[in-house]
Coordinates of C-alpha atoms in Angstrom, one line a residue:
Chain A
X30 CA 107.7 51.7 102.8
X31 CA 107.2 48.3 100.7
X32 CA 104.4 49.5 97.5
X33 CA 102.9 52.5 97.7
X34 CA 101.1 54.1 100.7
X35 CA 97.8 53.9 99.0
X36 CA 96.6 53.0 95.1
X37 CA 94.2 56.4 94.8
X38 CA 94.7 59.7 96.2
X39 CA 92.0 61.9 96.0
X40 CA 91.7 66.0 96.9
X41 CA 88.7 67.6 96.8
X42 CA 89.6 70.8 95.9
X43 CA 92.9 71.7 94.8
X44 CA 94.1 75.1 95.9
X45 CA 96.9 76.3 97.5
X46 CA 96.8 73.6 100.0
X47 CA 95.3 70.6 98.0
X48 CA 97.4 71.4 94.8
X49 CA 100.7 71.0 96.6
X50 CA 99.5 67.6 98.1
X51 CA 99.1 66.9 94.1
X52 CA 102.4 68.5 93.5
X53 CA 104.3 66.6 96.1
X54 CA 102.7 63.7 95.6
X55 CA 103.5 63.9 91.7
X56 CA 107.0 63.8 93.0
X57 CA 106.9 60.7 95.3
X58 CA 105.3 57.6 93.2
X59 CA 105.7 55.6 96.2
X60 CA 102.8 57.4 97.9
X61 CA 100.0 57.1 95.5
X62 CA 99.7 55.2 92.2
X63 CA 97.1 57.3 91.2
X64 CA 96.0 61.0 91.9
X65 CA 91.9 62.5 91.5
X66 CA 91.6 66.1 91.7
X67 CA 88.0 67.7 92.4
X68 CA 86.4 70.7 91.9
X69 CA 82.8 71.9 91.8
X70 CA 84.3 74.6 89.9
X71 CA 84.9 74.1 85.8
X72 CA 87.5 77.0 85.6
X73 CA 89.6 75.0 88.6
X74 CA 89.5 71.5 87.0
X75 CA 90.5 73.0 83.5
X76 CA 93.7 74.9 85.4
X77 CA 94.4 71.7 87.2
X78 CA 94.3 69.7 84.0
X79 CA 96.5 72.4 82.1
X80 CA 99.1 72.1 85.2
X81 CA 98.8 68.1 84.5
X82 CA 98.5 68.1 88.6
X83 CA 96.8 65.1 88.5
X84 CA 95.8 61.7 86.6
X85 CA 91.9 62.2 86.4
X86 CA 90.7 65.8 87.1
X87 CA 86.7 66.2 88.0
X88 CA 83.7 67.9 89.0
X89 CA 82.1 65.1 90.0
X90 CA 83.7 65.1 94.0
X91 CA 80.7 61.8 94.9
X92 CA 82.6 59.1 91.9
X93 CA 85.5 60.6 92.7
X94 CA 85.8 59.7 96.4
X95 CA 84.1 56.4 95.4
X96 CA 87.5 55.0 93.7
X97 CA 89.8 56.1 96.3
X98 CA 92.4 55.1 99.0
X99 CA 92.5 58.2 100.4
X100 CA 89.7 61.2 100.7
X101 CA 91.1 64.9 101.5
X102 CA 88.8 67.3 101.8
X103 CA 91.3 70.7 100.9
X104 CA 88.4 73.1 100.8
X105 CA 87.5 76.2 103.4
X106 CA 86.7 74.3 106.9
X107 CA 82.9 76.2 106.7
X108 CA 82.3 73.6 104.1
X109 CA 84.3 71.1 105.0
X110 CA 80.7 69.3 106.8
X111 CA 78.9 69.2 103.4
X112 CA 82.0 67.7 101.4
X113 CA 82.5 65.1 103.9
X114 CA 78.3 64.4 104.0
X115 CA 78.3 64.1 100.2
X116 CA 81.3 61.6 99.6
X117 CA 81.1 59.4 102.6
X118 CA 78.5 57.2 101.2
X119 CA 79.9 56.5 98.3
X120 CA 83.5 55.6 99.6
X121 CA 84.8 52.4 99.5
X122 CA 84.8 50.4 102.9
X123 CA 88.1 50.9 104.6
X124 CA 88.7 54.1 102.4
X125 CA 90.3 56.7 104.6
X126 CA 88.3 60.3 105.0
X127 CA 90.8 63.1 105.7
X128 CA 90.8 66.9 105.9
X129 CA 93.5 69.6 105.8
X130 CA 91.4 72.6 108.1
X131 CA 92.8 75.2 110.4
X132 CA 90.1 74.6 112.7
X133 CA 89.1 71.5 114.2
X134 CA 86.1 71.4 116.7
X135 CA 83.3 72.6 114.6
X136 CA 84.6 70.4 111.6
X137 CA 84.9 66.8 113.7
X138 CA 81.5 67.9 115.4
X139 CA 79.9 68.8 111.7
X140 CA 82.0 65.9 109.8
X141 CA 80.6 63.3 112.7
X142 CA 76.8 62.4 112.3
X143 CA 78.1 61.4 108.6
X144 CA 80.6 59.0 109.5
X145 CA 80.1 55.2 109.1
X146 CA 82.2 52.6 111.0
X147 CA 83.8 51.1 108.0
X148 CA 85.6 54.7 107.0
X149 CA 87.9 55.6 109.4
X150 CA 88.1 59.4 110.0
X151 CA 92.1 61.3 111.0
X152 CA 91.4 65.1 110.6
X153 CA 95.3 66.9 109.9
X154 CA 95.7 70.4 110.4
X155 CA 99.2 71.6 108.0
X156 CA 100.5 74.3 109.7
X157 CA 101.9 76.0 106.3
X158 CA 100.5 78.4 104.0
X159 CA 101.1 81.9 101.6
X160 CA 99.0 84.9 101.2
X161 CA 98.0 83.1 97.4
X162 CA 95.5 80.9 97.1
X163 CA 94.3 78.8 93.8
X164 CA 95.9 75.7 92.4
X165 CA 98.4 78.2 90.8
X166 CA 99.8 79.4 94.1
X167 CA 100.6 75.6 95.4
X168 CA 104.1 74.1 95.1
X169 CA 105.9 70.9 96.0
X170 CA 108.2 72.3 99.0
X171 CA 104.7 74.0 100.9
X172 CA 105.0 71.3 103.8
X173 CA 108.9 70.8 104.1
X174 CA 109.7 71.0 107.7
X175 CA 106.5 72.4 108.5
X176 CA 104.2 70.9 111.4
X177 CA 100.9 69.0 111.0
X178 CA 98.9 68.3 113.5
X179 CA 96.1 65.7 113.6
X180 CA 93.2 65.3 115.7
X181 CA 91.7 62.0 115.0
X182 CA 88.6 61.2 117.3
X183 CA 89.2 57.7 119.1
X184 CA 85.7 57.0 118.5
X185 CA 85.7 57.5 114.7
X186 CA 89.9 56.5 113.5
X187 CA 92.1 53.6 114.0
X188 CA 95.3 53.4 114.8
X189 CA 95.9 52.0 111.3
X190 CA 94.0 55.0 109.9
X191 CA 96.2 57.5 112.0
X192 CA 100.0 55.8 111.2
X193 CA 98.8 55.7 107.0
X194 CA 97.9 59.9 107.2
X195 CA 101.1 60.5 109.8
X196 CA 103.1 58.7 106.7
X197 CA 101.0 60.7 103.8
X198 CA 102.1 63.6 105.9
X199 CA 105.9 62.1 106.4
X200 CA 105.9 62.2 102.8
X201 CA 105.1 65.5 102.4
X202 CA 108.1 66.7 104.1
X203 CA 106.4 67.7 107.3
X204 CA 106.2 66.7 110.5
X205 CA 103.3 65.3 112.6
X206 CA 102.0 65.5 116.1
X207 CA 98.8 64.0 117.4
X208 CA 96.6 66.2 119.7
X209 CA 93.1 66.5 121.3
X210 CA 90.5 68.6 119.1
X211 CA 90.1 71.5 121.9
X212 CA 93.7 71.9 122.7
X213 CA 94.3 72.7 118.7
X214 CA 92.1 74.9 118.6
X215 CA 93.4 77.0 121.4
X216 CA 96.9 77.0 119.9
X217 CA 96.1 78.2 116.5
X218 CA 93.9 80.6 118.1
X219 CA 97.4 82.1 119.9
X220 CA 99.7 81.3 116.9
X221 CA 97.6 82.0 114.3
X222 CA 93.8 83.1 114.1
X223 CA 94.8 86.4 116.4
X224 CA 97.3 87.7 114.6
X225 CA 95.1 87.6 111.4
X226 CA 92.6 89.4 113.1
X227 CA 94.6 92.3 114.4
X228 CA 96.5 92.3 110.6
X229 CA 93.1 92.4 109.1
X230 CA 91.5 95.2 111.2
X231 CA 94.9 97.3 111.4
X232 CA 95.0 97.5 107.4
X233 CA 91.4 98.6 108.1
X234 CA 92.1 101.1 110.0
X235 CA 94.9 102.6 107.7
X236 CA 92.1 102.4 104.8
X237 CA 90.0 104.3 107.0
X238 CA 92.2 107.1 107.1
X239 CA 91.5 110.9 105.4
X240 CA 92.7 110.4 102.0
X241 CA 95.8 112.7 102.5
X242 CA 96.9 110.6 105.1
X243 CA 96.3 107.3 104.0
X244 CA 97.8 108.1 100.7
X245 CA 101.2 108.8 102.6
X246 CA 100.6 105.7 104.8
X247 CA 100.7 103.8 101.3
X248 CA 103.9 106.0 100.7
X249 CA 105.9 105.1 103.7
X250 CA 104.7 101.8 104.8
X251 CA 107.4 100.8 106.6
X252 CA 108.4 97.2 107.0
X253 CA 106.4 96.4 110.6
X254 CA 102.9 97.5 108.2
X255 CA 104.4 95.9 105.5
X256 CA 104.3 92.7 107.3
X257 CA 101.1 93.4 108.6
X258 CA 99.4 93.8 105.3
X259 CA 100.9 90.6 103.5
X260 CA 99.3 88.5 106.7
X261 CA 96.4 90.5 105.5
X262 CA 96.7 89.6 101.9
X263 CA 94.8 85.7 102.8
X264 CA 91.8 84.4 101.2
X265 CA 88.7 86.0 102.7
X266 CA 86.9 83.1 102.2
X267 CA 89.2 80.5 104.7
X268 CA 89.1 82.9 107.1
X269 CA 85.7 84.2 107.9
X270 CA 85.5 80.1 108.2
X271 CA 88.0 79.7 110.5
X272 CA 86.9 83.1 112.7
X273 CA 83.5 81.8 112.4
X274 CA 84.4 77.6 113.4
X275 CA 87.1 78.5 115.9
X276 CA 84.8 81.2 117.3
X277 CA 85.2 80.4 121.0
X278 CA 89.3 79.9 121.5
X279 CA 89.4 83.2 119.1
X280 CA 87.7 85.1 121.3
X281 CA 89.1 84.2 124.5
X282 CA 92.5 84.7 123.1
X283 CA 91.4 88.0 121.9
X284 CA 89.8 88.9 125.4
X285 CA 93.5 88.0 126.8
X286 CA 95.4 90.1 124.1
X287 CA 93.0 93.1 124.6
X288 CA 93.7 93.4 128.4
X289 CA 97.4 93.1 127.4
X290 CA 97.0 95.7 124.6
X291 CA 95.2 98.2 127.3
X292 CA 97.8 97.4 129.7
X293 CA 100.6 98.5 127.7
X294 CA 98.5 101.6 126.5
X295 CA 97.3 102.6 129.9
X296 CA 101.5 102.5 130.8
X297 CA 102.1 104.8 127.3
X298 CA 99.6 107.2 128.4
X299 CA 100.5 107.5 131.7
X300 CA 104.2 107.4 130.4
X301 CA 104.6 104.4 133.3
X302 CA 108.5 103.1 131.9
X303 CA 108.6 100.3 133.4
X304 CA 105.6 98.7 132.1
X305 CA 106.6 99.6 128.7
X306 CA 110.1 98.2 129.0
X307 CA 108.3 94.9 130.6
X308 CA 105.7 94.6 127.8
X309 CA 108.7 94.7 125.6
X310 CA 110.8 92.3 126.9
X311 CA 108.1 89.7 127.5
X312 CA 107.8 89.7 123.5
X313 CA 111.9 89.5 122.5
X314 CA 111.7 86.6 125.2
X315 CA 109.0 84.6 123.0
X316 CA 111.1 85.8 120.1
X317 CA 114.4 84.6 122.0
X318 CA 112.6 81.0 123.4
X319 CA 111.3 80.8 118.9
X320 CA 114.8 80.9 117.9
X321 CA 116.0 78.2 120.6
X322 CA 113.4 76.6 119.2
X323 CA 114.5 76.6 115.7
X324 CA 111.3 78.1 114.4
X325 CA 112.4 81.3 113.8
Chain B
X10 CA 128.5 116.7 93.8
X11 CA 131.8 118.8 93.3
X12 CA 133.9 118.5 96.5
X13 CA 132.8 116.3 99.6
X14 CA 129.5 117.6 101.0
X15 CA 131.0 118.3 104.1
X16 CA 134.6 117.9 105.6
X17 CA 133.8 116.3 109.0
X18 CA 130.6 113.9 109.9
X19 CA 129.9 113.6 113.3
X20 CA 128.0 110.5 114.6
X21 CA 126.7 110.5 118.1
X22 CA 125.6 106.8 118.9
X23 CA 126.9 104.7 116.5
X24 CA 124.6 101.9 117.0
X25 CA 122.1 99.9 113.9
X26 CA 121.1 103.4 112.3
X27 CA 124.5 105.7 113.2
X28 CA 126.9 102.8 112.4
X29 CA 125.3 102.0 108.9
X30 CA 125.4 105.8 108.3
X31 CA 129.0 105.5 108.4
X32 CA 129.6 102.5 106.5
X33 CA 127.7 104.0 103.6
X34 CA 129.7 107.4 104.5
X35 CA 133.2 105.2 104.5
X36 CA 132.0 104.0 100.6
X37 CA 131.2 107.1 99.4
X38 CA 134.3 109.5 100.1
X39 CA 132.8 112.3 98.4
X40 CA 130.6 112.7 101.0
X41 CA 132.8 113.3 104.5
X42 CA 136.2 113.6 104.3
X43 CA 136.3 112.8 107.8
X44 CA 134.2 110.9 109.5
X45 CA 134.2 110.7 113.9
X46 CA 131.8 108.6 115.8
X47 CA 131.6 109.3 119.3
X48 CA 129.4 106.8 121.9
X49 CA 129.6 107.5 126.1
X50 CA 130.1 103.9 126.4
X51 CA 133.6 102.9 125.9
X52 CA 132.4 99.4 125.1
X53 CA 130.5 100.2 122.1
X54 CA 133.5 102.8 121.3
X55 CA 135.9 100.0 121.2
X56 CA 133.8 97.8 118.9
X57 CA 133.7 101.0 116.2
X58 CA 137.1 101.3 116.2
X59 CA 137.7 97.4 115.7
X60 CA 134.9 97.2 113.0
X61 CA 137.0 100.6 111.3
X62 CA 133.7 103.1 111.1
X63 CA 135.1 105.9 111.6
X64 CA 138.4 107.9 111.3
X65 CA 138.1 108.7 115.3
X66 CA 136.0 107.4 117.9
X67 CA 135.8 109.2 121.4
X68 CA 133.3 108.9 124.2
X69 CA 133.7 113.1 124.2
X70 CA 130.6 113.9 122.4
X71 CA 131.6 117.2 123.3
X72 CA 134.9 117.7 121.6
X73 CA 133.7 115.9 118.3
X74 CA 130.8 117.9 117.9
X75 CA 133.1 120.9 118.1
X76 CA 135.1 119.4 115.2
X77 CA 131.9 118.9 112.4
X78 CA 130.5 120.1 109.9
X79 CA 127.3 117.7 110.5
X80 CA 126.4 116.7 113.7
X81 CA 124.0 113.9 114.0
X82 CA 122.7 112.7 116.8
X83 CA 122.1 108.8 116.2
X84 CA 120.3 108.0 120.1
X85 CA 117.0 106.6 120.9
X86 CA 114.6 109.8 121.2
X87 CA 114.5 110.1 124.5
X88 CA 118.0 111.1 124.9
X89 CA 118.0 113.5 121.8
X90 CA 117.1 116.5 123.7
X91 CA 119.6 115.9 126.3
X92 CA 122.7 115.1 124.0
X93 CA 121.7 118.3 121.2
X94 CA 121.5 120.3 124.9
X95 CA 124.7 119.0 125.7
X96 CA 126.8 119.3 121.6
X97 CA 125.5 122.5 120.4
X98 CA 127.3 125.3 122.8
X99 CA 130.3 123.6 121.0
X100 CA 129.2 123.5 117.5
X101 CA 130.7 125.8 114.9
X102 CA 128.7 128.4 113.3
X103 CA 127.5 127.6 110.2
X104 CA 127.5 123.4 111.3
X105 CA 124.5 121.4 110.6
X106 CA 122.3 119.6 113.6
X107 CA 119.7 116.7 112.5
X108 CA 119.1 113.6 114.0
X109 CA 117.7 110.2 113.1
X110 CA 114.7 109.9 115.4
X111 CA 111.5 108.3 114.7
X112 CA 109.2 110.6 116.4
X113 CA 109.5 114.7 115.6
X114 CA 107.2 116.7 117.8
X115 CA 108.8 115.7 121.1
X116 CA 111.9 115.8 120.0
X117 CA 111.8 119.2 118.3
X118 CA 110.3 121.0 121.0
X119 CA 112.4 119.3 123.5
X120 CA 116.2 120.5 120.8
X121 CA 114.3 123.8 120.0
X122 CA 115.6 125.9 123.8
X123 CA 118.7 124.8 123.1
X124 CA 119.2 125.9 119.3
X125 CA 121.6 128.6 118.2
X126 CA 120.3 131.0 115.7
X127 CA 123.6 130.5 113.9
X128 CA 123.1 126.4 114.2
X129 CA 120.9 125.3 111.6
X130 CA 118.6 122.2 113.0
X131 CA 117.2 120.0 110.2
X132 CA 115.5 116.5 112.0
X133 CA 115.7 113.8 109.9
X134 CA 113.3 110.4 110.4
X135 CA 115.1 107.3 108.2
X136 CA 112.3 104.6 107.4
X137 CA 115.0 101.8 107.6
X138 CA 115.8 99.2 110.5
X139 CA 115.8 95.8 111.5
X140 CA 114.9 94.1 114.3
X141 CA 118.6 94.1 115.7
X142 CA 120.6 96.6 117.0
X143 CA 124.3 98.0 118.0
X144 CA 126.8 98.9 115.7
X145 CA 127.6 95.3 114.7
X146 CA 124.0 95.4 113.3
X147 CA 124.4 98.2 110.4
X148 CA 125.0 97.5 107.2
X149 CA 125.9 100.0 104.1
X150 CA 122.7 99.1 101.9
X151 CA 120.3 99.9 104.8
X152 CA 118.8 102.8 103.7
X153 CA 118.8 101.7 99.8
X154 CA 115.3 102.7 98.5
X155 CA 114.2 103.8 101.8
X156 CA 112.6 107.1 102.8
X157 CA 113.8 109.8 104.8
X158 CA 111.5 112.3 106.3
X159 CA 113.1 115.8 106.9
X160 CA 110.8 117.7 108.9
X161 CA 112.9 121.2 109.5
X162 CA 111.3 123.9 111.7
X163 CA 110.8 127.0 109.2
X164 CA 112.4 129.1 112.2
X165 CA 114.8 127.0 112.8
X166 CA 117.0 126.1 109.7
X167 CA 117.9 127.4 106.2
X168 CA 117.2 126.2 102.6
X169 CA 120.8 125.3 102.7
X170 CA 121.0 123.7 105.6
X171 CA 118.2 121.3 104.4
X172 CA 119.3 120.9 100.8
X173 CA 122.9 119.6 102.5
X174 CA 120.7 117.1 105.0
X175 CA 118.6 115.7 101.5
X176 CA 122.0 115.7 99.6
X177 CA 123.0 113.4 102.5
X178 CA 120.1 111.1 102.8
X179 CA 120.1 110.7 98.8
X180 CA 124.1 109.8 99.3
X181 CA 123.0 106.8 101.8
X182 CA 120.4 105.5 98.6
X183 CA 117.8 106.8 100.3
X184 CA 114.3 109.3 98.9
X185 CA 113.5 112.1 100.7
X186 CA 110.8 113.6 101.5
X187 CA 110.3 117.0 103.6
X188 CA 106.8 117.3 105.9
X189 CA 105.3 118.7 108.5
X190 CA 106.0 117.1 111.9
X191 CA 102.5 116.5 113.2
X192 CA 101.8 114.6 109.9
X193 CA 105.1 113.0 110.4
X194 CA 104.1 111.7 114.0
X195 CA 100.6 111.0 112.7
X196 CA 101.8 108.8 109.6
X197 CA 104.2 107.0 111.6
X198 CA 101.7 105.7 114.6
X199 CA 100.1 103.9 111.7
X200 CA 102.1 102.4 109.8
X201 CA 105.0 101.6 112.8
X202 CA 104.1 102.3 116.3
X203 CA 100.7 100.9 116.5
X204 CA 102.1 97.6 114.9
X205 CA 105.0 97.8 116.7
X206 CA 102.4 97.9 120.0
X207 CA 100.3 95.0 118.8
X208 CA 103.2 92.8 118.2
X209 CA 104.8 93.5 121.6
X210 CA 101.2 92.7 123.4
X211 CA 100.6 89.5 121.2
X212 CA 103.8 88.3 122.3
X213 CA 103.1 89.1 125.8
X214 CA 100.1 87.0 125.5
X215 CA 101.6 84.5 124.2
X216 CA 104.3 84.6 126.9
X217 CA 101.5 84.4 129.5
X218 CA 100.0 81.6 128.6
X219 CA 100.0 78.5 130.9
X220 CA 103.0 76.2 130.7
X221 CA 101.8 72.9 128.9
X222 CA 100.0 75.7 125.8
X223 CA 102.8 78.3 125.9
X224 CA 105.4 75.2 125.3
X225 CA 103.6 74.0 122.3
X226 CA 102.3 77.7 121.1
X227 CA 106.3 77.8 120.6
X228 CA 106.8 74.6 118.8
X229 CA 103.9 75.4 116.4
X230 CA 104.1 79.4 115.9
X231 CA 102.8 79.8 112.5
X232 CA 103.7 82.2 109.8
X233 CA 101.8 84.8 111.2
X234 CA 102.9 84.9 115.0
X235 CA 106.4 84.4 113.5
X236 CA 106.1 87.8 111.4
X237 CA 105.2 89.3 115.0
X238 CA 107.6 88.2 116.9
X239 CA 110.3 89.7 114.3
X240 CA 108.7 93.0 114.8
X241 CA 108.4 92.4 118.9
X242 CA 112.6 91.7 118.7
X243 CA 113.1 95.4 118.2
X244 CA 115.1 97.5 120.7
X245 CA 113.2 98.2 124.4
X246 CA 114.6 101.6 124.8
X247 CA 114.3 102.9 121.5
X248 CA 110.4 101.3 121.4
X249 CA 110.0 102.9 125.0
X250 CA 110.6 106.3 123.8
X251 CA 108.8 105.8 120.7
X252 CA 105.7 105.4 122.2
X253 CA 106.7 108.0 125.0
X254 CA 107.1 110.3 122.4
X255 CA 104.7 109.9 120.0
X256 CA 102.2 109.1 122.5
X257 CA 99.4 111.5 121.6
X258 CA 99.2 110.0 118.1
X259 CA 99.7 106.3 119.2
X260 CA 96.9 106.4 121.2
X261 CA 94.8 108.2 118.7
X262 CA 95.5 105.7 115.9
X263 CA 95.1 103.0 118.3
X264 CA 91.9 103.9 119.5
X265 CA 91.2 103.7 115.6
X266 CA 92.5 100.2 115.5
X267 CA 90.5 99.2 118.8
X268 CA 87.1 100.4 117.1
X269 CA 88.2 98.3 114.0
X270 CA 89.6 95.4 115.8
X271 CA 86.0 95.3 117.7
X272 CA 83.6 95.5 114.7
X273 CA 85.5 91.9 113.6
X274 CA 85.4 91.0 117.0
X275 CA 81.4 91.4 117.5
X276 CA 81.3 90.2 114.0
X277 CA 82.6 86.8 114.8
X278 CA 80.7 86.8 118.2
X279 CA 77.6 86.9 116.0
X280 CA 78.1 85.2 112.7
X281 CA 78.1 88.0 111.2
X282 CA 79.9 87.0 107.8
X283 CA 79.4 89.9 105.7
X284 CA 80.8 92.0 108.1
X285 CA 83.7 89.4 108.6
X286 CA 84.4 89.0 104.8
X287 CA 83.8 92.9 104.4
X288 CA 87.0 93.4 107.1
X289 CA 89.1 91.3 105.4
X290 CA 88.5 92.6 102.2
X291 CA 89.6 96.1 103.2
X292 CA 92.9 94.7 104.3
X293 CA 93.6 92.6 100.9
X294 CA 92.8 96.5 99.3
X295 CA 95.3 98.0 101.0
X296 CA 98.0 95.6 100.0
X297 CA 96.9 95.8 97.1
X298 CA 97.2 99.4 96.5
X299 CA 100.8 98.8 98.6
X300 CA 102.3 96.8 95.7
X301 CA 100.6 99.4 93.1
X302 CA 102.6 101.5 94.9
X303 CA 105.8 99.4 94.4
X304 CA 105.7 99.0 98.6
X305 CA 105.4 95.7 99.0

């Protein structure tokens, strides 16, 4: 890269996600000469300041956006729409608009009826995350060797657009594939939004319990409901937005895992062996094909 | 402890749990002067012997039993009744039985025709594994900080004989922690089986998907589907008995979970959001209260 990638960098809303763009960013002068962090929130901006995460640290998200390169929108996708409606007007012609949400269709649909032709728009989807949230829970390494996928809209990004975020994203450490909007959605429903659903509603469950037993469930929480509840620890927040905006994939998915689920218990209650032994192998073979994979 | 706590340890299926047992045993000489592991499958009997467990290794479960002070029968629960039916005509008086399974009520009632009034039986449930298994998988610090849930059948074993069996477990680094073996089966469905049966279906989904999604569900499995697929790596044979075994209270805590799991569902179906963030919330409380307890 010859000079940096762009002069200003600006996130709008610097938690766990947006903060370690700061972070990394801090770390790399060749990618931004300059770093804006926003936050409607006073308490956030004074934190970000403290943490020196970035050269000008605001409320105001509108002037922000209005000096920058580069616009990330870092906050929960259910609000992603408004953001994006609020700052597009004021950015500079040729400015890039960018988001980081988990959920894609009902933010490009939202983010679209705002867009002008001079402000080329490459959604990107980081595939990497903790149970902490807050610009305290951010760090530089958050994206090393992680994926991020983005779903630009031909309609609404250029191809110039698309390499400068794929290179923002380069720098981050991760790596990038392009994809249609639909098809993302379907695979973080799989990889992602399910399992948080069944973590969430099986540490319900366990809260449910009588009091004697649920105090010994807290006793001997053994490591598979151990895992269970730290997938459960997430920000409430981000994820009633991403049930609620990736509604439709989550729910088919769902509707798939449930008639798996009842399979296997219809086998346990029937005590049908080889069902059981055939649900179980079908998961160590995803677990086997993960590790081929290097993902696990 | 003056003196070793017994003279000669008897391990029947030395596999992850059983061969770990006997590391720790082989660091701690005051607790079995002799140790013998003895596996029908000459294989596995061959590998003990190379990895040094144990001072003997036989495929005659038979003749080692006769030689112990403790017996402990280290197999997947299924084969527990069949094994103790098998070892205790040989047993001396006065030995100890126990076993290492993770489900009681089956297991008891299937030892308990078999018992000798001079044979005390005390059932032991370790809360330690991994998702590998074989006696290559073990390790001495396994059950560090770990609990072990005796569940003895008052007609069935002695003060003694249980206070030998806690002395043991608290040898290995383990707590203990004696209980009735309904509870026991109860507690477990929650906080194992049930998420044990969720990840093996959400992997089973995933599995089932069509090619082109299933291929890139693989390259892209988040932190969350990876934490499932960990769990879903666990043993077929052992999980098949599991459930067999504890069926009655798997189903019951699962049709818990499905009641929970459906609430969200219909939440997200309809936009509900306070229901949605309410869900989640519960989950983040139970973690929470996990790491009050020092759990997590």
């Amino acid at each position: 890269m010859t000079g940096p990638l762009c002069h200003t960098l600006c996130v709008i809303g610097p938690g766990l996600i947006g903060s370690s763009v700061l972070r990394r960013a801090r770390q790399r002068p060749g990618l931004a000469t300059r770093l804006i962090a926003a936050d409607r929130d006073e308490a956030v901006c004074a934190r970000v300041r403290e943490l020196g995460l970035a050269d000008e640290v605001t409320t105001d998200a509108v002037r922000a956006a209005s000096e920058a390169d580069i616009v990330m929108i870092c906050v929960p996708v259910g609000a992603i729409p408004a953001v994006a409606a609020a700052v597009i007007p004021a950015m500079k012609p040729g400015a890039i608009l960018t988001d980081v949400g988990s959920t894609r269709r009902s933010v490009v649909d939202g983010v679209r009826p705002f867009l002008r032709p001079d402000v080329p728009y490459v959604p990107a989807h980081p595939m990497a995350g903790t149970e902490h949230s807050g610009p305290d829970a951010g760090f530089a390494t958050l994206f090393e060797d992680r994926w991020c996928l983005l779903t630009p809209p031909e309609d609404a990004s250029t191809p110039e657009a698309v390499a400068t975020i794929e290179a923002l994203w380069h720098a981050m450490g991760a790596r990038t594939r392009i994809m249609d909007v639909d098809h993302h959605d379907k695979i973080c429903a799989i990889v992602s939004h399910v399992p948080h659903l069944l973590a969430f509603s099986i540490c319900q469950t366990a809260d449910s319990l009588a009091t004697d037993l649920r105090s010994e469930v807290l006793d001997f929480a053994a490591s598979g409901f151990r895992d269970f509840t730290r997938i459960a620890a997430s920000d409430p927040t981000m994820w009633r937005d991403i049930f609620l905006h990736n509604r439709e994939a989550v729910l088919e998915m769902l509707d798939r895992f449930r008639s798996d689920a009842e399979t296997l218990a219809q086998a346990i209650s029937e005590g049908d062996e080889a069902t059981i032994v055939a649900s179980i192998e079908r998961g160590r073979r995803i677990r086997r094909s993960l590790i081929e994979n290097r993902q696990a």
